[in-house]
Short mmCIF file of C-alpha atoms and ligand atoms in Angstrom, two decimals:
data_model
loop_
_atom_site.label_atom_id
_atom_site.label_comp_id
_atom_site.label_asym_id
_atom_site.label_seq_id
_atom_site.Cartn_x
_atom_site.Cartn_y
_atom_site.Cartn_z
CA MET A 281 8.81 12.98 -29.52
CA LYS A 282 7.68 15.14 -26.63
CA LEU A 283 8.36 13.66 -23.21
CA PHE A 284 6.13 14.34 -20.22
CA ILE A 285 6.47 13.47 -16.54
CA ASP A 286 3.62 11.22 -15.38
CA ASP A 287 3.61 12.25 -11.73
CA ALA A 288 2.38 14.94 -9.34
CA HIS A 289 5.02 14.97 -6.58
CA ILE A 290 6.49 18.44 -6.94
CA GLU A 291 9.96 17.48 -5.67
CA ASP A 292 10.21 14.65 -8.23
CA ILE A 293 8.97 16.98 -10.98
CA LYS A 294 11.60 19.58 -10.05
CA ARG A 295 14.37 16.96 -10.04
CA ILE A 296 13.38 15.53 -13.43
CA TYR A 297 13.15 19.04 -14.91
CA GLU A 298 16.66 19.77 -13.66
CA TYR A 299 18.27 16.73 -15.27
CA TYR A 300 16.21 15.82 -18.34
CA PRO A 301 14.76 17.67 -21.36
CA VAL A 302 11.05 17.32 -20.62
CA ASP A 303 8.03 19.14 -22.00
CA GLY A 304 5.42 19.15 -19.25
CA VAL A 305 3.50 17.08 -16.74
CA THR A 306 0.62 14.61 -16.97
CA THR A 307 -1.57 13.58 -14.05
CA ASN A 308 -4.65 11.51 -13.42
CA PRO A 309 -6.80 11.12 -10.26
CA SER A 310 -4.74 8.11 -9.07
CA ILE A 311 -1.49 10.03 -9.52
CA LEU A 312 -2.94 12.97 -7.53
CA TYR A 313 -4.14 10.50 -4.85
CA LYS A 314 -0.57 9.29 -4.36
CA THR A 315 0.51 12.79 -3.21
CA GLY A 316 -2.05 12.73 -0.36
CA LYS A 317 -2.54 16.47 -0.92
CA ASN A 318 -5.40 18.70 -2.09
CA PRO A 319 -5.50 18.06 -5.88
CA LEU A 320 -6.27 21.67 -6.77
CA GLU A 321 -3.31 22.93 -4.73
CA THR A 322 -1.09 20.27 -6.30
CA LEU A 323 -2.11 21.25 -9.85
CA LYS A 324 -1.55 24.94 -9.07
CA GLU A 325 1.86 24.17 -7.59
CA ILE A 326 2.87 22.17 -10.68
CA ARG A 327 1.67 24.97 -12.98
CA ALA A 328 3.60 27.59 -10.98
CA PHE A 329 6.77 25.51 -11.35
CA ILE A 330 6.54 24.51 -15.03
CA GLY A 331 5.38 27.99 -16.13
CA PRO A 332 2.44 29.11 -18.26
CA ASP A 333 3.72 27.72 -21.59
CA ALA A 334 4.32 24.06 -20.74
CA GLU A 335 1.46 21.63 -21.13
CA LEU A 336 -0.14 20.27 -17.97
CA PHE A 337 -2.63 17.39 -18.22
CA ALA A 338 -5.37 17.00 -15.61
CA GLN A 339 -8.32 14.63 -15.77
CA ALA A 340 -12.04 15.33 -15.51
CA VAL A 341 -13.48 13.06 -12.82
CA ALA A 342 -17.26 13.35 -13.37
CA GLU A 343 -18.92 10.26 -14.83
CA ASP A 344 -21.33 11.91 -17.26
CA ALA A 345 -20.62 14.24 -20.18
CA GLU A 346 -22.19 17.33 -18.59
CA GLY A 347 -20.11 16.84 -15.45
CA MET A 348 -16.95 16.25 -17.49
CA VAL A 349 -17.53 19.50 -19.37
CA LYS A 350 -17.97 21.36 -16.07
CA ASP A 351 -14.83 19.74 -14.64
CA ALA A 352 -12.91 20.70 -17.79
CA ARG A 353 -14.00 24.36 -17.61
CA PHE A 354 -13.06 24.48 -13.94
CA ILE A 355 -9.66 22.84 -14.48
CA THR A 356 -8.69 25.17 -17.33
CA GLU A 357 -9.79 28.24 -15.37
CA LEU A 358 -7.74 27.03 -12.42
CA VAL A 359 -4.47 26.14 -14.15
CA GLY A 360 -4.39 28.10 -17.38
CA LYS A 361 -4.72 27.81 -21.12
CA ASN A 362 -1.94 25.31 -21.73
CA THR A 363 -3.84 22.72 -19.78
CA VAL A 364 -5.11 19.65 -21.59
CA VAL A 365 -8.11 17.99 -19.96
CA LYS A 366 -8.02 14.21 -19.98
CA ILE A 367 -11.39 12.66 -20.71
CA PRO A 368 -11.99 8.88 -20.64
CA SER A 369 -12.57 7.49 -24.16
CA THR A 370 -16.09 6.24 -23.48
CA PRO A 371 -19.45 7.27 -25.00
CA GLU A 372 -19.94 9.92 -22.26
CA GLY A 373 -16.37 11.01 -22.88
CA PHE A 374 -16.83 11.38 -26.66
CA LYS A 375 -19.90 13.54 -25.99
CA ALA A 376 -17.85 15.72 -23.62
CA ILE A 377 -14.91 15.95 -26.05
CA MET A 378 -17.23 17.15 -28.85
CA ALA A 379 -18.72 19.84 -26.59
CA LEU A 380 -15.32 20.95 -25.29
CA LYS A 381 -13.93 21.18 -28.84
CA LYS A 382 -16.66 23.76 -29.61
CA GLU A 383 -15.57 25.75 -26.54
CA GLY A 384 -11.90 25.64 -27.56
CA ILE A 385 -10.88 23.53 -24.56
CA ARG A 386 -8.17 21.04 -25.52
CA THR A 387 -8.68 17.43 -24.50
CA CYS A 388 -6.86 14.13 -24.38
CA GLY A 389 -8.91 10.99 -24.90
CA THR A 390 -7.52 8.80 -22.13
CA VAL A 391 -8.00 5.23 -20.84
CA VAL A 392 -7.30 4.00 -24.39
CA TYR A 393 -6.92 0.23 -24.69
CA THR A 394 -8.09 -0.17 -28.31
CA PRO A 395 -7.45 1.62 -31.62
CA MET A 396 -11.21 2.12 -32.07
CA GLN A 397 -11.40 4.18 -28.86
CA ALA A 398 -8.55 6.35 -30.16
CA TYR A 399 -10.23 6.79 -33.55
CA LEU A 400 -13.49 7.93 -31.94
CA ALA A 401 -11.80 10.29 -29.45
CA ALA A 402 -9.76 11.86 -32.27
CA LYS A 403 -12.82 12.16 -34.50
CA ALA A 404 -14.72 13.79 -31.62
CA GLY A 405 -12.02 16.47 -31.51
CA ALA A 406 -9.42 15.36 -28.94
CA SER A 407 -5.97 16.91 -29.36
CA TYR A 408 -4.31 13.81 -27.91
CA VAL A 409 -5.18 10.16 -27.35
CA ALA A 410 -3.46 8.22 -24.57
CA PRO A 411 -3.01 4.46 -25.10
CA TYR A 412 -1.92 2.59 -21.95
CA VAL A 413 1.05 0.59 -23.24
CA ASN A 414 1.96 -1.41 -20.14
CA ARG A 415 -1.61 -2.11 -19.12
CA ILE A 416 -2.27 -3.44 -22.64
CA ASP A 417 0.86 -5.62 -22.38
CA ASN A 418 -0.42 -6.93 -19.04
CA MET A 419 -3.65 -8.02 -20.71
CA GLY A 420 -1.65 -10.26 -23.05
CA TYR A 421 -1.74 -7.90 -26.04
CA ASP A 422 1.07 -5.84 -27.54
CA GLY A 423 0.89 -2.22 -26.30
CA VAL A 424 3.54 -0.95 -28.71
CA LYS A 425 1.66 -2.52 -31.63
CA VAL A 426 -1.57 -0.86 -30.50
CA VAL A 427 0.25 2.51 -30.49
CA ALA A 428 1.52 1.83 -34.03
CA GLU A 429 -2.01 1.02 -35.19
CA ILE A 430 -3.34 4.22 -33.63
CA GLN A 431 -0.58 6.25 -35.30
CA GLU A 432 -1.56 4.71 -38.64
CA ILE A 433 -5.26 5.48 -38.12
CA LEU A 434 -4.55 9.13 -37.21
CA LYS A 435 -2.19 9.58 -40.17
CA ASN A 436 -4.30 7.80 -42.80
CA ASN A 437 -7.41 9.74 -41.78
CA ASN A 438 -5.60 13.10 -41.62
CA MET A 439 -6.72 13.54 -38.03
CA ASP A 440 -5.44 16.55 -36.13
CA CYS A 441 -4.63 14.50 -33.06
CA GLU A 442 -1.41 13.29 -31.48
CA VAL A 443 -0.60 10.09 -29.63
CA LEU A 444 0.40 10.55 -25.99
CA ALA A 445 1.67 7.06 -25.23
CA ALA A 446 1.28 6.33 -21.51
CA SER A 447 1.53 3.69 -18.80
CA PHE A 448 5.13 2.57 -19.18
CA LYS A 449 6.99 0.27 -16.85
CA ASN A 450 10.37 0.14 -18.58
CA SER A 451 12.74 1.98 -20.95
CA GLN A 452 12.36 -0.58 -23.72
CA GLN A 453 8.66 0.23 -24.11
CA VAL A 454 9.48 3.96 -24.36
CA MET A 455 12.34 3.32 -26.82
CA GLU A 456 10.03 1.36 -29.13
CA ILE A 457 7.57 4.25 -29.08
CA ALA A 458 10.35 6.79 -29.84
CA ARG A 459 11.57 4.63 -32.75
CA MET A 460 8.20 4.84 -34.43
CA GLY A 461 8.21 8.65 -34.17
CA CYS A 462 5.33 8.84 -31.76
CA GLY A 463 4.19 12.43 -31.02
CA SER A 464 4.55 12.21 -27.26
CA ALA A 465 5.06 9.86 -24.37
CA THR A 466 4.62 10.24 -20.65
CA ALA A 467 6.56 8.28 -18.06
CA SER A 468 7.00 8.26 -14.30
CA PRO A 469 10.18 9.70 -12.75
CA SER A 470 11.42 6.18 -11.94
CA VAL A 471 11.02 5.06 -15.58
CA ILE A 472 12.72 8.26 -16.83
CA ASP A 473 15.64 7.70 -14.42
CA ALA A 474 15.95 4.15 -15.72
CA PHE A 475 16.44 5.38 -19.33
CA VAL A 476 20.17 5.83 -18.65
CA ARG A 477 20.73 3.68 -15.57
CA ASN A 478 23.46 1.48 -16.97
CA ALA A 479 26.69 0.22 -15.40
CA ALA A 480 28.54 0.55 -18.74
CA ILE A 481 27.76 4.29 -18.93
CA ASP A 482 28.81 4.91 -15.31
CA GLY A 483 31.95 2.82 -15.80
CA ALA A 484 33.01 4.76 -18.93
CA VAL A 485 32.49 8.13 -17.23
CA ASN A 486 34.41 7.00 -14.12
CA ASP A 487 37.32 5.72 -16.26
CA PHE A 488 37.67 9.10 -17.98
CA VAL A 489 37.79 10.97 -14.66
CA SER A 490 40.19 8.48 -13.14
CA ASP A 491 42.60 8.52 -16.15
CA PHE A 492 42.60 12.34 -16.13
CA GLU A 493 43.38 12.32 -12.39
CA LYS A 494 46.23 9.84 -12.90
CA LEU A 495 47.69 12.11 -15.61
CA THR A 496 47.29 15.49 -13.85
CA GLY A 497 46.49 14.85 -10.19
CA ARG A 498 43.36 16.92 -10.77
CA ARG A 499 39.74 15.91 -11.38
CA THR A 500 38.59 18.64 -13.80
CA MET A 501 40.06 20.78 -16.58
CA THR A 502 39.24 23.86 -14.49
CA ASP A 503 41.39 22.50 -11.62
CA LEU A 504 44.43 22.94 -13.92
CA LYS A 505 44.06 26.76 -14.06
C1 E4P B 269 -1.62 8.56 -18.41
O1 E4P B 269 -2.35 9.09 -19.22
C2 E4P B 269 -2.10 7.42 -17.65
O2 E4P B 269 -3.07 7.88 -16.77
C3 E4P B 269 -1.01 6.73 -16.89
O3 E4P B 269 0.17 6.73 -17.64
C4 E4P B 269 -1.38 5.33 -16.47
O4 E4P B 269 -0.24 4.72 -15.98
P1 E4P B 269 -0.30 3.41 -15.06
O5 E4P B 269 -0.73 2.28 -15.93
O6 E4P B 269 1.11 3.26 -14.57
O7 E4P B 269 -1.27 3.70 -13.95
#
């Protein structure tokens, strides 16, 4: 499963890249809003840091298909070929995805709450579909189950489209998605940090260091040289 950072704060992105094996960055207009900065400058800054080969997701904001197509062209010109343009999985969005597929611009059908939205976005030519796991949970449905149903639809219809599971609020949701062999997931820096925030892990590591120090008076193997 590919793992993306769902954030646009460059310092957080740099920190997560330093400590975790991640594959790229996903954004949406609300995530860009949280930086308080010019969105175009933010996207360019993220691209400069992650390099030309990593995937960067940025969302078209226009409300009609023609505008979405224009936004998508502009975004990909601005931040390079490995950019995936997120398009809402609505009728206007499906129209835009079909047009962008013909132009060779890769898209992600986003704002996915139902398997039918995912099916239509994939059939229209989206490279990814992004179900919102936590938001679905909050509506009283089972977000992980919706992802499983979407995976099944894509597989059984031989669709060339990958699930990008999104909107996580805890590690358990991400773990369930990884267990089912989902293509990709995107999570905020705080959720990624929480993957291994565990007193048992810290305690075990501290015990090893402390026992070594009691034995040798040193804290690392290298200190013994
Ligand atoms: C990603 O595609 C989504 O825009 C994002 O994960 C939504 O997350 P949220 O529900 O935390 O806003």
